[in-house]
mmCIF file of C-alpha atoms in Angstrom:
data_model
loop_
_atom_site.group_PDB
_atom_site.id
_atom_site.type_symbol
_atom_site.label_atom_id
_atom_site.label_comp_id
_atom_site.label_asym_id
_atom_site.label_seq_id
_atom_site.Cartn_x
_atom_site.Cartn_y
_atom_site.Cartn_z
ATOM 1 C CA MET A 1143 73.263 95.855 105.703
ATOM 2 C CA SER A 1144 72.270 98.619 108.084
ATOM 3 C CA ALA A 1145 69.974 101.328 106.779
ATOM 4 C CA HIS A 1146 70.721 103.531 109.789
ATOM 5 C CA ARG A 1147 72.647 106.684 109.070
ATOM 6 C CA PRO A 1148 75.983 106.452 110.915
ATOM 7 C CA ALA A 1149 76.663 108.851 113.756
ATOM 8 C CA HIS A 1150 80.398 109.313 113.189
ATOM 9 C CA ARG A 1151 82.478 110.423 110.220
ATOM 10 C CA PRO A 1152 86.137 109.961 109.341
ATOM 11 C CA ALA A 1153 88.309 112.739 110.744
ATOM 12 C CA ARG A 1154 90.054 112.906 107.359
ATOM 13 C CA PRO A 1155 87.561 111.751 104.718
ATOM 14 C CA TRP A 1156 90.053 111.915 101.837
ATOM 15 C CA PHE A 1157 90.272 108.646 99.913
ATOM 16 C CA SER A 1158 91.216 109.837 96.428
ATOM 17 C CA SER A 1159 93.573 107.613 94.451
ATOM 18 C CA GLY A 1160 95.497 110.619 93.214
ATOM 19 C CA PRO A 1161 96.298 113.183 94.311
ATOM 20 C CA CYS A 1162 96.082 111.249 97.578
ATOM 21 C CA ALA A 1163 95.582 112.273 101.180
ATOM 22 C CA LYS A 1164 98.285 114.330 102.846
ATOM 23 C CA LYS A 1165 100.170 112.823 105.772
ATOM 24 C CA PRO A 1166 98.384 112.932 109.146
ATOM 25 C CA GLY A 1167 98.618 116.376 110.707
ATOM 26 C CA TRP A 1168 99.686 118.140 107.518
ATOM 27 C CA GLU A 1169 99.154 121.883 107.386
ATOM 28 C CA PRO A 1170 100.404 124.555 104.966
ATOM 29 C CA GLY A 1171 102.707 126.094 107.558
ATOM 30 C CA GLU A 1172 105.024 123.116 107.144
ATOM 31 C CA LEU A 1173 106.067 124.600 103.794
ATOM 32 C CA LYS A 1174 107.359 127.831 105.323
ATOM 33 C CA ASP A 1175 110.965 127.001 104.464
ATOM 34 C CA ALA A 1176 110.234 126.438 100.770
ATOM 35 C CA PHE A 1177 112.823 128.003 98.462
ATOM 36 C CA VAL A 1178 110.271 130.112 96.576
ATOM 37 C CA GLY A 1179 110.833 133.236 94.505
ATOM 38 C CA ARG A 1180 114.354 132.101 93.746
ATOM 39 C CA SER A 1181 116.002 130.045 91.016
ATOM 40 C CA PHE A 1182 116.060 126.320 91.660
ATOM 41 C CA ARG A 1183 119.522 126.435 90.049
ATOM 42 C CA HIS A 1184 120.885 128.266 93.082
ATOM 43 C CA ASP A 1185 122.929 126.087 95.416
ATOM 44 C CA HIS A 1186 120.216 126.223 98.091
ATOM 45 C CA GLY A 1187 117.462 125.263 95.662
ATOM 46 C CA ARG A 1188 119.497 122.472 94.180
ATOM 47 C CA ALA A 1189 120.291 121.207 97.672
ATOM 48 C CA ARG A 1190 116.550 120.800 98.349
ATOM 49 C CA LEU A 1191 116.124 118.825 95.136
ATOM 50 C CA ARG A 1192 119.102 116.640 95.991
ATOM 51 C CA GLU A 1193 117.504 115.985 99.366
ATOM 52 C CA VAL A 1194 114.344 114.662 97.685
ATOM 53 C CA ILE A 1195 116.483 112.233 95.686
ATOM 54 C CA ARG A 1196 118.591 111.215 98.690
ATOM 55 C CA LYS A 1197 115.640 110.715 101.040
ATOM 56 C CA SER A 1198 113.580 108.872 98.430
ATOM 57 C CA ARG A 1199 116.481 106.520 97.797
ATOM 58 C CA ARG A 1200 116.973 105.937 101.526
ATOM 59 C CA VAL A 1201 113.315 105.346 102.437
ATOM 60 C CA LEU A 1202 112.700 103.027 99.481
ATOM 61 C CA GLY A 1203 115.989 101.160 99.786
ATOM 62 C CA VAL A 1204 116.946 101.759 96.161
ATOM 63 C CA PRO A 1205 120.152 99.841 95.357
ATOM 64 C CA PRO A 1206 123.186 102.165 95.563
ATOM 65 C CA GLU A 1207 124.225 101.488 91.965
ATOM 66 C CA TYR A 1208 120.900 102.801 90.597
ATOM 67 C CA ARG A 1209 120.536 106.380 89.348
ATOM 68 C CA VAL A 1210 117.550 108.292 90.784
ATOM 69 C CA GLY A 1211 116.255 111.502 89.227
ATOM 70 C CA ILE A 1212 113.393 113.982 89.119
ATOM 71 C CA VAL A 1213 111.598 114.445 85.786
ATOM 72 C CA PRO A 1214 108.599 116.432 84.527
ATOM 73 C CA ALA A 1215 104.942 115.430 84.245
ATOM 74 C CA SER A 1216 104.429 113.128 87.212
ATOM 75 C CA ASP A 1217 104.624 109.338 86.852
ATOM 76 C CA THR A 1218 103.201 109.595 83.339
ATOM 77 C CA GLY A 1219 106.109 111.743 82.205
ATOM 78 C CA ALA A 1220 108.631 109.481 83.911
ATOM 79 C CA PHE A 1221 107.209 106.351 82.326
ATOM 80 C CA GLU A 1222 106.909 107.917 78.882
ATOM 81 C CA ALA A 1223 110.514 109.116 79.135
ATOM 82 C CA ALA A 1224 111.594 105.565 79.917
ATOM 83 C CA MET A 1225 109.713 104.059 76.975
ATOM 84 C CA TRP A 1226 110.746 106.718 74.460
ATOM 85 C CA ASN A 1227 114.414 106.506 75.443
ATOM 86 C CA LEU A 1228 114.821 102.766 75.913
ATOM 87 C CA LEU A 1229 112.411 100.748 73.771
ATOM 88 C CA GLY A 1230 113.263 99.569 70.294
ATOM 89 C CA PRO A 1231 116.482 97.541 70.074
ATOM 90 C CA VAL A 1232 114.807 94.281 71.166
ATOM 91 C CA GLY A 1233 111.250 92.977 71.145
ATOM 92 C CA VAL A 1234 108.797 94.211 73.760
ATOM 93 C CA ALA A 1235 106.355 92.387 76.028
ATOM 94 C CA VAL A 1236 103.551 94.486 77.515
ATOM 95 C CA CYS A 1237 101.579 93.139 80.470
ATOM 96 C CA CYS A 1238 98.252 94.887 80.916
ATOM 97 C CA TRP A 1239 95.283 94.270 83.162
ATOM 98 C CA GLU A 1240 93.768 97.717 83.670
ATOM 99 C CA ASN A 1241 93.639 101.228 82.253
ATOM 100 C CA PHE A 1242 97.255 102.308 82.654
ATOM 101 C CA GLY A 1243 98.670 99.092 81.271
ATOM 102 C CA PHE A 1244 96.451 99.505 78.232
ATOM 103 C CA THR A 1245 97.621 103.126 77.952
ATOM 104 C CA TRP A 1246 101.271 102.030 77.862
ATOM 105 C CA LEU A 1247 100.381 99.377 75.301
ATOM 106 C CA GLY A 1248 98.715 102.014 73.136
ATOM 107 C CA ASP A 1249 101.808 104.192 73.252
ATOM 108 C CA VAL A 1250 104.100 101.288 72.354
ATOM 109 C CA VAL A 1251 101.954 100.247 69.390
ATOM 110 C CA GLU A 1252 100.418 103.504 68.143
ATOM 111 C CA GLN A 1253 102.989 106.182 69.007
ATOM 112 C CA LEU A 1254 106.338 104.385 68.941
ATOM 113 C CA ARG A 1255 104.957 101.916 66.383
ATOM 114 C CA LEU A 1256 107.301 99.153 67.434
ATOM 115 C CA PRO A 1257 107.043 96.139 65.114
ATOM 116 C CA ASP A 1258 107.761 93.294 67.543
ATOM 117 C CA VAL A 1259 105.310 93.547 70.439
ATOM 118 C CA ARG A 1260 103.926 90.639 72.414
ATOM 119 C CA VAL A 1261 100.866 91.429 74.539
ATOM 120 C CA HIS A 1262 99.986 89.661 77.793
ATOM 121 C CA ARG A 1263 96.439 90.822 78.398
ATOM 122 C CA ALA A 1264 94.218 89.895 81.339
ATOM 123 C CA PRO A 1265 90.889 88.395 80.273
ATOM 124 C CA ARG A 1266 88.951 90.949 82.380
ATOM 125 C CA TYR A 1267 89.283 93.579 85.094
ATOM 126 C CA GLY A 1268 90.104 91.804 88.345
ATOM 127 C CA ALA A 1269 92.484 89.240 86.847
ATOM 128 C CA LEU A 1270 96.166 89.096 85.944
ATOM 129 C CA PRO A 1271 97.538 87.765 82.670
ATOM 130 C CA ASP A 1272 99.555 84.552 82.786
ATOM 131 C CA LEU A 1273 102.884 86.024 83.860
ATOM 132 C CA SER A 1274 104.655 82.679 83.505
ATOM 133 C CA ARG A 1275 104.500 83.173 79.735
ATOM 134 C CA VAL A 1276 106.491 86.421 79.739
ATOM 135 C CA ASP A 1277 109.750 86.217 77.764
ATOM 136 C CA PHE A 1278 112.502 88.200 79.483
ATOM 137 C CA ALA A 1279 114.678 88.171 76.417
ATOM 138 C CA ARG A 1280 112.357 91.068 75.578
ATOM 139 C CA ASP A 1281 111.920 94.387 77.333
ATOM 140 C CA VAL A 1282 108.971 93.929 79.689
ATOM 141 C CA VAL A 1283 106.601 96.841 80.327
ATOM 142 C CA PHE A 1284 104.127 96.615 83.220
ATOM 143 C CA ALA A 1285 102.575 98.329 86.231
ATOM 144 C CA TRP A 1286 103.319 96.705 89.586
ATOM 145 C CA ASN A 1287 99.920 97.736 90.900
ATOM 146 C CA GLY A 1288 96.827 98.246 88.780
ATOM 147 C CA THR A 1289 95.585 101.549 90.172
ATOM 148 C CA THR A 1290 92.201 101.273 88.449
ATOM 149 C CA SER A 1291 91.577 97.567 89.101
ATOM 150 C CA GLY A 1292 93.069 97.044 92.549
ATOM 151 C CA VAL A 1293 95.091 94.115 91.178
ATOM 152 C CA ARG A 1294 98.819 93.903 91.872
ATOM 153 C CA VAL A 1295 101.520 91.409 91.092
ATOM 154 C CA PRO A 1296 101.848 89.318 94.274
ATOM 155 C CA ASP A 1297 105.667 89.357 94.217
ATOM 156 C CA ALA A 1298 108.667 89.468 91.895
ATOM 157 C CA GLU A 1299 109.235 85.715 91.723
ATOM 158 C CA TRP A 1300 108.093 85.677 88.080
ATOM 159 C CA ILE A 1301 111.003 87.975 87.129
ATOM 160 C CA PRO A 1302 114.371 86.216 86.727
ATOM 161 C CA ALA A 1303 117.436 87.791 88.300
ATOM 162 C CA GLU A 1304 119.347 87.268 85.034
ATOM 163 C CA ARG A 1305 117.567 88.565 81.952
ATOM 164 C CA ALA A 1306 118.509 89.883 78.529
ATOM 165 C CA GLY A 1307 115.776 92.514 78.312
ATOM 166 C CA LEU A 1308 114.914 95.382 80.633
ATOM 167 C CA THR A 1309 112.039 95.371 83.130
ATOM 168 C CA ILE A 1310 110.288 98.751 82.926
ATOM 169 C CA CYS A 1311 107.846 99.203 85.787
ATOM 170 C CA ASP A 1312 105.225 101.838 86.569
ATOM 171 C CA ALA A 1313 105.282 101.575 90.377
ATOM 172 C CA THR A 1314 103.593 104.828 91.337
ATOM 173 C CA SER A 1315 100.703 103.318 93.321
ATOM 174 C CA ALA A 1316 102.882 100.555 94.778
ATOM 175 C CA LEU A 1317 106.001 102.210 96.212
ATOM 176 C CA PHE A 1318 105.763 103.255 99.869
ATOM 177 C CA GLY A 1319 102.607 101.138 100.306
ATOM 178 C CA MET A 1320 103.677 97.568 99.531
ATOM 179 C CA GLU A 1321 106.795 95.488 99.113
ATOM 180 C CA VAL A 1322 108.416 96.089 95.722
ATOM 181 C CA ASP A 1323 111.598 94.241 94.775
ATOM 182 C CA VAL A 1324 113.371 97.158 93.123
ATOM 183 C CA ALA A 1325 116.426 95.007 92.382
ATOM 184 C CA LYS A 1326 114.296 93.017 89.899
ATOM 185 C CA LEU A 1327 113.392 96.220 88.053
ATOM 186 C CA ASP A 1328 115.602 98.084 85.597
ATOM 187 C CA VAL A 1329 113.358 101.129 85.427
ATOM 188 C CA VAL A 1330 111.071 102.218 88.261
ATOM 189 C CA THR A 1331 108.836 105.280 88.004
ATOM 190 C CA TRP A 1332 106.630 107.031 90.544
ATOM 191 C CA SER A 1333 105.259 110.424 91.554
ATOM 192 C CA TRP A 1334 104.925 112.429 94.748
ATOM 193 C CA GLN A 1335 101.142 112.685 94.437
ATOM 194 C CA LYS A 1336 100.423 109.018 95.182
ATOM 195 C CA ALA A 1337 101.547 107.325 98.409
ATOM 196 C CA LEU A 1338 103.355 110.436 99.656
ATOM 197 C CA GLY A 1339 100.247 112.590 99.265
ATOM 198 C CA GLY A 1340 102.350 115.221 97.506
ATOM 199 C CA GLU A 1341 101.476 117.710 94.814
ATOM 200 C CA GLY A 1342 101.246 116.754 91.146
ATOM 201 C CA ALA A 1343 103.390 117.447 88.070
ATOM 202 C CA HIS A 1344 106.671 115.905 89.279
ATOM 203 C CA GLY A 1345 107.854 112.396 88.502
ATOM 204 C CA MET A 1346 110.753 110.275 89.648
ATOM 205 C CA ILE A 1347 112.719 107.610 87.879
ATOM 206 C CA ALA A 1348 115.258 105.026 89.048
ATOM 207 C CA LEU A 1349 117.535 103.331 86.528
ATOM 208 C CA SER A 1350 119.588 100.175 86.958
ATOM 209 C CA PRO A 1351 123.100 99.916 85.479
ATOM 210 C CA ALA A 1352 121.614 97.872 82.620
ATOM 211 C CA ALA A 1353 119.138 100.665 81.839
ATOM 212 C CA VAL A 1354 121.934 103.248 81.917
ATOM 213 C CA ARG A 1355 123.990 101.134 79.514
ATOM 214 C CA ARG A 1356 121.022 100.989 77.147
ATOM 215 C CA LEU A 1357 120.683 104.778 77.297
ATOM 216 C CA LEU A 1358 124.340 105.208 76.361
ATOM 217 C CA GLU A 1359 124.458 102.560 73.630
ATOM 218 C CA TYR A 1360 121.104 103.060 71.900
ATOM 219 C CA ARG A 1361 119.817 106.073 69.999
ATOM 220 C CA PRO A 1362 116.076 105.916 69.267
ATOM 221 C CA PRO A 1363 115.077 106.489 65.644
ATOM 222 C CA TRP A 1364 112.308 108.942 66.591
ATOM 223 C CA PRO A 1365 112.580 112.567 67.744
ATOM 224 C CA LEU A 1366 112.694 112.971 71.527
ATOM 225 C CA PRO A 1367 110.948 115.987 73.086
ATOM 226 C CA LYS A 1368 113.193 117.913 75.454
ATOM 227 C CA VAL A 1369 111.166 116.909 78.515
ATOM 228 C CA PHE A 1370 111.892 113.224 77.753
ATOM 229 C CA ARG A 1371 115.621 113.489 77.088
ATOM 230 C CA LEU A 1372 117.943 111.665 79.475
ATOM 231 C CA THR A 1373 121.067 111.828 77.301
ATOM 232 C CA ARG A 1374 122.909 114.412 75.223
ATOM 233 C CA GLY A 1375 125.576 113.673 72.667
ATOM 234 C CA GLY A 1376 125.770 110.046 73.719
ATOM 235 C CA ARG A 1377 126.259 110.901 77.399
ATOM 236 C CA LEU A 1378 123.910 110.628 80.341
ATOM 237 C CA LEU A 1379 122.371 113.898 81.519
ATOM 238 C CA GLU A 1380 124.011 113.547 84.926
ATOM 239 C CA GLU A 1381 122.376 116.706 86.245
ATOM 240 C CA VAL A 1382 118.918 115.106 86.106
ATOM 241 C CA PHE A 1383 120.157 112.680 88.766
ATOM 242 C CA ASP A 1384 121.871 115.397 90.776
ATOM 243 C CA GLY A 1385 119.109 117.854 91.623
ATOM 244 C CA PHE A 1386 118.871 119.688 88.291
ATOM 245 C CA PRO A 1387 115.594 118.685 86.564
ATOM 246 C CA ILE A 1388 114.963 119.072 82.848
ATOM 247 C CA ASN A 1389 112.521 121.925 83.437
ATOM 248 C CA THR A 1390 111.581 124.238 86.293
ATOM 249 C CA PRO A 1391 110.123 122.432 89.313
ATOM 250 C CA SER A 1392 107.716 123.875 91.865
ATOM 251 C CA MET A 1393 109.754 124.505 94.982
ATOM 252 C CA LEU A 1394 106.551 124.424 97.038
ATOM 253 C CA ALA A 1395 105.949 120.902 95.743
ATOM 254 C CA VAL A 1396 109.583 120.031 96.471
ATOM 255 C CA GLU A 1397 109.216 121.199 100.072
ATOM 256 C CA ASP A 1398 105.964 119.266 100.394
ATOM 257 C CA ALA A 1399 107.707 116.106 99.195
ATOM 258 C CA LEU A 1400 110.458 116.617 101.756
ATOM 259 C CA VAL A 1401 107.883 117.016 104.539
ATOM 260 C CA ALA A 1402 106.269 113.726 103.491
ATOM 261 C CA LEU A 1403 109.595 111.908 103.234
ATOM 262 C CA ASP A 1404 110.620 113.133 106.689
ATOM 263 C CA TRP A 1405 107.294 111.874 108.058
ATOM 264 C CA CYS A 1406 107.963 108.478 106.468
ATOM 265 C CA ALA A 1407 111.399 108.266 108.046
ATOM 266 C CA ASP A 1408 110.282 109.546 111.453
ATOM 267 C CA SER A 1409 107.300 107.172 111.535
ATOM 268 C CA GLY A 1410 109.353 104.014 111.115
ATOM 269 C CA GLY A 1411 110.443 104.070 107.500
ATOM 270 C CA LEU A 1412 109.243 101.803 104.736
ATOM 271 C CA PRO A 1413 108.185 98.879 106.992
ATOM 272 C CA ALA A 1414 105.855 101.208 108.902
ATOM 273 C CA MET A 1415 104.416 102.640 105.695
ATOM 274 C CA ILE A 1416 103.701 99.153 104.366
ATOM 275 C CA ALA A 1417 102.138 98.197 107.714
ATOM 276 C CA ARG A 1418 99.835 101.225 107.607
ATOM 277 C CA SER A 1419 98.616 100.291 104.132
ATOM 278 C CA ARG A 1420 98.210 96.663 105.133
ATOM 279 C CA GLY A 1421 96.158 97.750 108.163
ATOM 280 C CA ASN A 1422 93.827 99.746 105.942
ATOM 281 C CA LEU A 1423 93.313 96.731 103.710
ATOM 282 C CA GLU A 1424 92.682 94.490 106.719
ATOM 283 C CA ALA A 1425 89.877 96.796 107.833
ATOM 284 C CA VAL A 1426 88.249 96.491 104.408
ATOM 285 C CA GLU A 1427 88.860 92.733 104.290
ATOM 286 C CA ARG A 1428 86.922 92.188 107.516
ATOM 287 C CA TRP A 1429 84.084 94.334 106.256
ATOM 288 C CA VAL A 1430 83.933 92.559 102.900
ATOM 289 C CA ALA A 1431 83.988 89.132 104.591
ATOM 290 C CA ALA A 1432 80.896 90.079 106.613
ATOM 291 C CA SER A 1433 78.950 91.578 103.725
ATOM 292 C CA PRO A 1434 77.079 89.778 100.922
ATOM 293 C CA HIS A 1435 76.759 93.080 99.087
ATOM 294 C CA VAL A 1436 80.351 93.856 98.074
ATOM 295 C CA ALA A 1437 83.453 91.961 96.996
ATOM 296 C CA PHE A 1438 86.973 92.801 95.890
ATOM 297 C CA LEU A 1439 87.350 93.363 92.176
ATOM 298 C CA ALA A 1440 90.613 91.370 92.366
ATOM 299 C CA GLU A 1441 89.736 87.689 91.961
ATOM 300 C CA ASP A 1442 92.831 86.225 93.639
ATOM 301 C CA PRO A 1443 93.332 87.274 97.303
ATOM 302 C CA ALA A 1444 97.102 87.289 96.755
ATOM 303 C CA THR A 1445 96.698 90.081 94.195
ATOM 304 C CA VAL A 1446 94.428 92.428 96.194
ATOM 305 C CA SER A 1447 96.039 95.854 96.380
ATOM 306 C CA PRO A 1448 96.449 97.469 99.811
ATOM 307 C CA THR A 1449 96.653 100.938 98.255
ATOM 308 C CA SER A 1450 94.059 101.215 95.467
ATOM 309 C CA ILE A 1451 91.354 99.073 97.072
ATOM 310 C CA CYS A 1452 88.795 98.373 94.336
ATOM 311 C CA LEU A 1453 85.395 96.845 95.089
ATOM 312 C CA LYS A 1454 82.423 95.647 93.098
ATOM 313 C CA PHE A 1455 78.771 95.474 94.152
ATOM 314 C CA THR A 1456 77.383 91.954 94.456
ATOM 315 C CA ASP A 1457 73.975 92.736 95.936
ATOM 316 C CA PRO A 1458 71.214 90.953 93.981
ATOM 317 C CA GLY A 1459 69.366 94.248 93.695
ATOM 318 C CA PHE A 1460 72.346 95.819 91.978
ATOM 319 C CA GLU A 1461 72.885 92.819 89.719
ATOM 320 C CA ARG A 1462 69.255 93.018 88.557
ATOM 321 C CA LEU A 1463 69.793 96.564 87.330
ATOM 322 C CA PRO A 1464 70.183 97.069 83.575
ATOM 323 C CA GLU A 1465 73.793 97.692 82.560
ATOM 324 C CA GLY A 1466 72.973 101.314 81.780
ATOM 325 C CA GLU A 1467 71.773 101.998 85.325
ATOM 326 C CA ARG A 1468 74.700 100.492 87.213
ATOM 327 C CA ALA A 1469 76.984 103.469 86.703
ATOM 328 C CA ALA A 1470 74.198 105.785 87.857
ATOM 329 C CA PHE A 1471 73.707 103.619 90.936
ATOM 330 C CA THR A 1472 77.406 103.848 91.749
ATOM 331 C CA ALA A 1473 77.442 107.615 91.244
ATOM 332 C CA ARG A 1474 74.484 107.997 93.596
ATOM 333 C CA VAL A 1475 76.154 105.900 96.313
ATOM 334 C CA CYS A 1476 79.289 108.031 96.102
ATOM 335 C CA ALA A 1477 77.299 111.270 96.056
ATOM 336 C CA ARG A 1478 75.385 110.298 99.201
ATOM 337 C CA ILE A 1479 78.608 109.630 101.071
ATOM 338 C CA GLU A 1480 80.217 112.837 99.850
ATOM 339 C CA GLU A 1481 77.161 114.957 100.634
ATOM 340 C CA ASN A 1482 77.502 113.851 104.244
ATOM 341 C CA GLY A 1483 81.215 114.636 104.383
ATOM 342 C CA ALA A 1484 82.006 110.999 105.108
ATOM 343 C CA GLY A 1485 84.245 110.143 102.162
ATOM 344 C CA TYR A 1486 85.452 111.974 99.080
ATOM 345 C CA ASP A 1487 86.515 110.633 95.671
ATOM 346 C CA ILE A 1488 85.725 106.937 96.153
ATOM 347 C CA ALA A 1489 84.136 106.463 92.723
ATOM 348 C CA PRO A 1490 85.863 103.959 90.427
ATOM 349 C CA HIS A 1491 88.090 105.033 87.565
ATOM 350 C CA ARG A 1492 86.056 105.927 84.498
ATOM 351 C CA GLU A 1493 87.448 102.920 82.598
ATOM 352 C CA ALA A 1494 86.786 100.428 85.428
ATOM 353 C CA PRO A 1495 83.591 98.476 86.138
ATOM 354 C CA PRO A 1496 81.019 100.178 88.413
ATOM 355 C CA GLY A 1497 81.977 99.877 92.062
ATOM 356 C CA LEU A 1498 84.108 101.739 94.592
ATOM 357 C CA ARG A 1499 87.789 102.613 94.906
ATOM 358 C CA ILE A 1500 89.153 103.493 98.339
ATOM 359 C CA TRP A 1501 92.749 104.673 98.617
ATOM 360 C CA GLY A 1502 94.401 102.809 101.473
ATOM 361 C CA GLY A 1503 97.945 104.105 101.150
ATOM 362 C CA PRO A 1504 100.106 104.960 104.154
ATOM 363 C CA THR A 1505 98.935 108.564 104.564
ATOM 364 C CA VAL A 1506 95.404 107.278 105.299
ATOM 365 C CA ASP A 1507 94.540 106.363 108.903
ATOM 366 C CA ARG A 1508 92.962 102.981 109.536
ATOM 367 C CA ARG A 1509 90.375 104.491 111.878
ATOM 368 C CA ASP A 1510 89.140 106.714 109.055
ATOM 369 C CA VAL A 1511 88.731 103.669 106.792
ATOM 370 C CA GLU A 1512 86.779 101.912 109.540
ATOM 371 C CA LEU A 1513 84.490 104.927 109.934
ATOM 372 C CA LEU A 1514 83.936 105.196 106.177
ATOM 373 C CA LEU A 1515 82.624 101.652 105.714
ATOM 374 C CA PRO A 1516 79.331 102.016 107.666
ATOM 375 C CA TRP A 1517 78.586 105.015 105.467
ATOM 376 C CA VAL A 1518 79.035 102.790 102.417
ATOM 377 C CA ASP A 1519 76.575 100.292 103.944
ATOM 378 C CA TRP A 1520 74.086 103.073 104.574
ATOM 379 C CA ALA A 1521 74.489 104.673 101.133
ATOM 380 C CA VAL A 1522 74.115 101.332 99.338
ATOM 381 C CA ALA A 1523 70.951 100.502 101.318
ATOM 382 C CA GLU A 1524 69.454 103.935 100.590
ATOM 383 C CA THR A 1525 70.340 103.729 96.920
ATOM 384 C CA LEU A 1526 68.975 100.195 96.534
ATOM 385 C CA ALA A 1527 65.691 101.451 97.952
ATOM 386 C CA GLU A 1528 65.739 104.394 95.558
ATOM 387 C CA PHE A 1529 66.478 102.246 92.502
ATOM 388 C CA GLY A 1530 64.299 99.342 93.661
#
């Protein structure tokens, strides 16, 4: 590990896992055509919202029979709306291996208080539960990519094409950055602030025909807040899927999402976005392979996320530190890098083990990742000397 301070910094040192880096070349002037100061209900405003739905569907390859809509409160709001509207008529299986999976489990058990819940829990951060044990006669709740652990499902082979229950998937840190078999998912949720680098507070939801049938046939026994409602009087709220959100959207954020979606399409579409994320991971993989001081938090190489790249320190000096000092060590490493303008927001999630989390989604340039890594080497060496 080099103790020499690097000479070069990333041109765009933004590696936050949400809100994430803007697309390359982004500048505020690109939002000049935003429909601001006007009602989003006007035909022109609604046309912009419809464009977000249309372009999202096209870039992601969402099956034509799926409904796609814009909902409040980012991915969290979209996923909560799905659970509150759909869960209850059959048993539920919750797969959890990091913070957000455990959050959804808590809501299922403590808020909805469903009586028949089967939990598939990973033994530790960095691992997956045994997905072969999941019963798809139940509704299955899971995140495709563990944003706080850097562990993703390797594919959709564990999900049968024919199933009695619904698959309800939080895909916000997976879509646009890795292959996701949407046809195996009955509910898919995401937000603009992740792989698109958009602004927060807006979520999106895609519903299969089976999920729509459930919405029309099932009435939950609990009260539904207005911001979660997807039906009225036994009918689907069609306007939610036609550019008329439940509450007032930010038209600046809408324009920003359109700019990002146009960049995706103009840059080669979804295959190019996935390739950009994969390239960022490859840069980190080579660095990790050459270093005895860091390793991926994900234990199985097939499950390493190319978007939320989570690392753990393996240096003997770090491992000799008392448990109480490891978080302080990590904070000092991150502070050193940030103080030098070489990388912002690479600390791990507060619920994750001490280490680093580098966003490698498609809006991040591989060269910037490559320039960040020597700064990590330097900061770790300096901090080991300080704590030694």
